[in-house]
Short mmCIF file of C-alpha atoms in Angstrom, two decimals:
data_model
loop_
_atom_site.label_atom_id
_atom_site.label_comp_id
_atom_site.label_asym_id
_atom_site.label_seq_id
_atom_site.Cartn_x
_atom_site.Cartn_y
_atom_site.Cartn_z
CA UNK A 1 -25.77 4.71 -24.60
CA UNK A 2 -23.82 5.64 -21.50
CA UNK A 3 -20.59 2.70 -20.63
CA UNK A 4 -21.34 2.99 -16.55
CA UNK A 5 -17.95 0.33 -16.31
CA UNK A 6 -15.13 1.88 -15.06
CA UNK A 7 -12.37 1.87 -16.92
CA UNK A 8 -9.36 -0.72 -16.47
CA UNK A 9 -6.44 -0.36 -14.31
CA UNK A 10 -3.89 1.32 -15.81
CA UNK A 11 0.16 -0.35 -15.70
CA UNK A 12 2.13 1.59 -13.91
CA UNK A 13 5.18 2.96 -16.44
CA UNK A 14 8.36 0.87 -16.04
CA UNK A 15 10.16 3.45 -14.07
CA UNK A 16 7.97 3.62 -11.51
CA UNK A 17 8.78 -0.54 -10.78
CA UNK A 18 10.50 -1.17 -7.92
CA UNK A 19 13.27 -3.45 -7.19
CA UNK A 20 11.08 -5.02 -5.36
CA UNK A 21 7.83 -5.58 -2.59
CA UNK A 22 6.75 -7.34 0.05
CA UNK A 23 3.40 -7.58 2.15
CA UNK A 24 4.16 -6.79 5.96
CA UNK A 25 1.95 -5.35 9.24
CA UNK A 26 2.55 -3.30 12.09
CA UNK A 27 0.08 -3.41 15.68
CA UNK A 28 -1.94 -0.38 15.36
CA UNK A 29 -0.11 1.35 17.90
CA UNK A 30 3.26 1.60 16.35
CA UNK A 31 2.28 3.12 13.46
CA UNK A 32 2.07 6.79 14.49
CA UNK A 33 5.09 6.24 17.13
CA UNK A 34 7.12 4.66 14.04
CA UNK A 35 5.91 6.72 10.59
CA UNK A 36 5.68 9.77 12.48
CA UNK A 37 9.47 9.90 14.37
CA UNK A 38 10.92 9.27 11.26
CA UNK A 39 12.34 11.83 8.72
CA UNK A 40 11.15 11.68 4.84
CA UNK A 41 10.22 13.47 2.11
CA UNK A 42 6.94 12.24 1.34
CA UNK A 43 4.40 11.60 4.16
CA UNK A 44 0.33 11.35 4.04
CA UNK A 45 -0.91 10.28 7.56
CA UNK A 46 -4.22 12.22 8.34
CA UNK A 47 -5.08 11.70 11.72
CA UNK A 48 -8.70 11.07 10.57
CA UNK A 49 -6.86 7.82 9.83
CA UNK A 50 -5.60 6.85 13.13
CA UNK A 51 -5.56 3.28 14.54
CA UNK A 52 -6.94 5.28 17.69
CA UNK A 53 -9.88 7.77 15.70
CA UNK A 54 -10.73 4.19 13.98
CA UNK A 55 -11.30 2.61 17.27
CA UNK A 56 -8.84 -0.40 16.31
CA UNK A 57 -7.21 -2.82 18.99
CA UNK A 58 -3.52 -1.38 20.11
CA UNK A 59 -2.57 -4.68 19.45
CA UNK A 60 -4.16 -5.30 16.01
CA UNK A 61 -1.79 -6.29 13.16
CA UNK A 62 -2.10 -2.73 10.40
CA UNK A 63 -1.38 -4.79 6.66
CA UNK A 64 1.29 -2.65 4.69
CA UNK A 65 3.23 -2.94 1.09
CA UNK A 66 6.56 -1.77 1.26
CA UNK A 67 8.24 -1.58 -1.96
CA UNK A 68 11.80 -1.26 -2.41
CA UNK A 69 12.66 1.82 -4.57
CA UNK A 70 16.75 1.26 -5.41
CA UNK A 71 17.17 4.14 -7.21
CA UNK A 72 13.92 4.89 -8.71
CA UNK A 73 12.74 5.42 -4.90
CA UNK A 74 13.14 9.57 -5.74
CA UNK A 75 10.73 9.35 -8.92
CA UNK A 76 8.33 6.33 -7.10
CA UNK A 77 7.58 8.82 -4.00
CA UNK A 78 6.99 12.03 -6.06
CA UNK A 79 4.49 10.00 -8.80
CA UNK A 80 2.58 8.62 -5.62
CA UNK A 81 2.89 12.08 -4.34
CA UNK A 82 0.98 13.25 -6.93
CA UNK A 83 -1.66 10.64 -7.81
CA UNK A 84 -2.18 10.87 -4.12
CA UNK A 85 -2.54 7.44 -2.69
CA UNK A 86 -6.10 6.43 -1.23
CA UNK A 87 -6.11 2.23 -0.92
CA UNK A 88 -4.53 -0.85 -2.03
CA UNK A 89 -6.44 -3.33 -3.20
CA UNK A 90 -5.94 -7.04 -3.59
CA UNK A 91 -7.41 -8.73 -7.07
CA UNK A 92 -7.11 -12.77 -6.86
CA UNK A 93 -6.95 -14.94 -10.26
CA UNK A 94 -6.59 -17.62 -8.55
CA UNK A 95 -6.76 -17.08 -4.61
CA UNK A 96 -4.15 -20.11 -4.06
CA UNK A 97 -2.16 -19.43 -7.40
CA UNK A 98 -2.13 -15.77 -8.24
CA UNK A 99 -3.25 -12.22 -7.93
CA UNK A 100 -2.24 -8.12 -7.95
CA UNK A 101 -2.27 -5.47 -6.29
CA UNK A 102 -4.03 -2.11 -7.39
CA UNK A 103 -3.92 1.52 -6.25
CA UNK A 104 -7.08 4.12 -6.30
CA UNK A 105 -6.33 7.32 -5.90
CA UNK A 106 -7.96 10.12 -4.66
CA UNK A 107 -9.30 11.38 -8.79
CA UNK A 108 -10.32 7.23 -8.65
CA UNK A 109 -7.61 6.32 -11.74
CA UNK A 110 -6.52 2.81 -10.92
CA UNK A 111 -3.13 1.41 -11.39
CA UNK A 112 -1.94 -2.33 -11.02
CA UNK A 113 0.68 -1.88 -8.86
CA UNK A 114 2.03 -5.55 -8.53
CA UNK A 115 1.28 -8.93 -10.36
CA UNK A 116 2.43 -12.22 -9.53
CA UNK A 117 2.10 -15.87 -9.82
CA UNK A 118 3.26 -18.17 -6.70
CA UNK A 119 1.43 -19.78 -4.02
CA UNK A 120 3.11 -18.06 -1.02
CA UNK A 121 2.65 -14.09 -2.29
CA UNK A 122 -1.41 -15.37 -3.20
CA UNK A 123 -1.51 -16.74 -0.03
CA UNK A 124 0.34 -13.62 1.76
CA UNK A 125 -1.84 -11.33 -0.69
CA UNK A 126 -5.11 -13.14 1.31
CA UNK A 127 -3.60 -12.37 5.04
CA UNK A 128 -3.12 -8.53 3.67
CA UNK A 129 -6.67 -8.82 2.80
CA UNK A 130 -8.18 -9.93 5.95
CA UNK A 131 -6.31 -8.05 8.10
CA UNK A 132 -7.28 -5.54 6.09
CA UNK A 133 -11.10 -5.94 6.35
CA UNK A 134 -10.20 -6.65 10.47
CA UNK A 135 -8.39 -3.17 10.89
CA UNK A 136 -11.66 -1.17 9.23
CA UNK A 137 -9.80 -0.66 5.81
CA UNK A 138 -6.70 1.10 7.21
CA UNK A 139 -3.66 -0.27 5.35
CA UNK A 140 -0.02 1.56 4.62
CA UNK A 141 1.86 1.90 1.35
CA UNK A 142 5.64 2.40 2.59
CA UNK A 143 8.60 3.40 0.11
CA UNK A 144 12.49 3.08 1.18
CA UNK A 145 15.06 2.56 -0.86
CA UNK A 146 16.46 -0.78 0.29
CA UNK A 147 15.38 -3.31 2.68
CA UNK A 148 17.70 -1.16 5.66
CA UNK A 149 15.25 -0.37 7.41
CA UNK A 150 17.78 2.63 8.07
CA UNK A 151 15.82 5.06 5.18
CA UNK A 152 12.14 5.82 4.97
CA UNK A 153 11.33 7.81 1.73
CA UNK A 154 7.27 8.01 2.25
CA UNK A 155 4.83 6.28 4.10
CA UNK A 156 0.90 6.65 2.61
CA UNK A 157 -2.20 6.14 5.43
CA UNK A 158 -4.55 4.27 3.22
CA UNK A 159 -8.00 3.63 3.83
CA UNK A 160 -10.16 0.58 0.88
CA UNK A 161 -14.04 1.74 1.33
#
């Protein structure tokens, strides 16, 4: 008998853990201008995921996750580029208290990006998931060395199926 269940998501290696992360959102109309003009080492923004092409309202908040990678930023960016991210999925253990984000890749691998046991973070994750649904699954992963807003290392525009 063949086991058809997918293998569980794997934890990220320690060297790929950033210093911190947070949920964010940008209006659909700002995604392309904001990220398209920034110099960055890693960028995956396929045209078919343009908010305009998806028919999304200009003011619709597109959810995202920003990772502040600190000194590990380059390693995280290289790893993400190799993995070819497809989507981030919120998994709720307890919708009011705990959960995590799982990265799904183009080749079918799944990685536990973050876990949390915090009511405020669980609420934010629920909002992220709701916004994802309203945006036809569109969301983004944004990698920065720090929260100064000056430098962007990479951005990946993703879509949950």
